[in-house]
């Protein structure tokens, strides 16, 4: 960037500067080949090392420091800008709402009657059910990868799990609504037939695009993040703890239960909450697999369900200025929910410092 | 150390993303690529480019017109995106669409003034009925293909009062049919849509006692299953045993769905055809003024053989104050649509305009300035 740091080019391209150059003796050296350049540099370093060091830090180092500081600051600026944007756009919509935005269930923007109650309920409920399905499976995969599977198998399987994270959510959504819906319909009927006395399976139909379908798709989507984090944590279990357990006569399962799981619990909780954060924000897969109703119901098998993000995706295209404001207001609620979840995760992680490196 | 490296990477990616976003923002306003003199193959042809969007209900019709029109007139490009009526009206008001397709008239409170403002001071945006889109009531019930419904049965199904296919009300509408006890999946459009507006208008007029949710572009009744856009509804019906839905005729045909007969005000169960839908439109009255041809449909028309659930889709254009370089192409394309274009509609699942309405539309198109 700055000529003095590139002595070779300075000398050949700008002869007038020779007079100001501190490396006078090198002027007469032949130039133009890399080898020659390197020789020059070595020669310079041998003669005036302090001078050269100072100049380097003036140019490359400082510039780079500014760049990184700028990038870091940009993150803060962006977060603040998003918050300000959400609040500024949401306020007129919430003021124009005829009912309480937080307790109203329906979304009738042209009538100025809309609220997030059903949407926020659906968002949290769907995400929690997805976690209930995903966490045990993720735990099993993570333990298999860290303690049971052969190294090569574990590497391959880990790679495949990570691959799952790379599948775009719209593909999961399509797969859910085109394929998974049929088995889920049968599963719903089965659940109702044998477990219908449990209220969450109480609906006698119709089945199909239900919270169960949405949560199953969501569970598959959050599986990789939970698996990857818990595997990392389980692998950090001190070998001595494990060997001590085995030495006391524990079987492998007892060793995992007494040494690995207690050690990894905070990390597992953190992984779960990060998965929850991901599930709360998932948009298009749920827009495609939920029934899109505005009802608060604990029933997971009946057609229905909706989330804040899915509602935004479904209504944004047709919304006018006010309608977009209303959707943004719902986005603000989602922002608040995910913020709480993420802060909780951080608090748990920081309480046990040894898990910092897992993130 | 690892963390720092990630921070740098994120910073670089962020910068790149911002730079890209800045580049991509103004692709929407294409300037016309060619001059707009009418030196095309025929006297009706003009060259240039029109950008339009709106109603998904008329997408198939407009796509066919665009194809035929561009084949006839080289040098003309018309781009129509089925983004939904509301989005189309909004794009028109914002100046990014040269005309908008809508299946409900603009709302007098906010949409109309915005559209008028776009046309310039003193000018107004007008509605040109272009396509009649009958709404088919489609079902997917294994073993039963020919169903018929009265308005009140439909209203009860959609408000959740009827939940199984062997309900007495459905049996009463379908004497002789063997109906299973399957649960009804009542599918509605969850996005804001003119199809919702017209279907609920029909329910609120023809089954006032059983339908208490009035009419709106947004679905108001609780429960049921929401789907997005007409194709979302069609595919969901095709895949779901026990489903019922309402969808534009063209989508019902394209997806081979079973269409139900609907009971009209004179008590007949009528199958959907261009002819039966046209009878309802013939009894509709124009309530716009001048060149504005906004229409009101009589869902309780006493006309014999009329299929009552129809919607009129409009093109929304500026009556005056159109961009001078786009006007010849606008007039030529809309003139084609209101003229020769009507003949291709039946094949696509739309009904052509009755001839008196067609003449009025042609006159309004001629008067565009």
PDB file of C-alpha atoms in Angstrom, chain A residues 22 29 38 42 60 64 77 84-85 94 98 104 115-116 121 179 218 252 300 303 331 343 347 350:
ATOM      1  CA  UNK A  22      16.478   5.234   3.730  1.00  0.00           C
ATOM      2  CA  UNK A  29      21.325  -3.951  -6.619  1.00  0.00           C
ATOM      3  CA  UNK A  38      14.002 -11.556  -0.994  1.00  0.00           C
ATOM      4  CA  UNK A  42      17.107  -9.911   4.006  1.00  0.00           C
ATOM      5  CA  UNK A  60      -0.346  -2.994   7.550  1.00  0.00           C
ATOM      6  CA  UNK A  64      -5.825  -4.267   9.747  1.00  0.00           C
ATOM      7  CA  UNK A  77     -24.437  -1.033  14.933  1.00  0.00           C
ATOM      8  CA  UNK A  84     -34.564   0.655  16.300  1.00  0.00           C
ATOM      9  CA  UNK A  85     -36.120  -0.340  12.969  1.00  0.00           C
ATOM     10  CA  UNK A  94     -49.587  -1.254  17.724  1.00  0.00           C
ATOM     11  CA  UNK A  98     -58.079  -1.766  18.284  1.00  0.00           C
ATOM     12  CA  UNK A 104     -55.555 -10.953  20.740  1.00  0.00           C
ATOM     13  CA  UNK A 115     -52.492  -9.800  18.047  1.00  0.00           C
ATOM     14  CA  UNK A 116     -49.712 -12.253  18.711  1.00  0.00           C
ATOM     15  CA  UNK A 121     -48.080 -19.600  21.776  1.00  0.00           C
ATOM     16  CA  UNK A 179     -43.900 -36.720   1.882  1.00  0.00           C
ATOM     17  CA  UNK A 218     -38.299 -28.778  13.066  1.00  0.00           C
ATOM     18  CA  UNK A 252     -20.012 -48.718  29.984  1.00  0.00           C
ATOM     19  CA  UNK A 300     -50.732 -31.587  18.543  1.00  0.00           C
ATOM     20  CA  UNK A 303     -54.845 -29.634  11.690  1.00  0.00           C
ATOM     21  CA  UNK A 331     -41.306  -9.738  14.710  1.00  0.00           C
ATOM     22  CA  UNK A 343     -29.324 -14.837  27.147  1.00  0.00           C
ATOM     23  CA  UNK A 347     -25.753 -17.467  31.403  1.00  0.00           C
ATOM     24  CA  UNK A 350     -20.697 -18.854  31.490  1.00  0.00           C
TER      25      UNK A 350
END
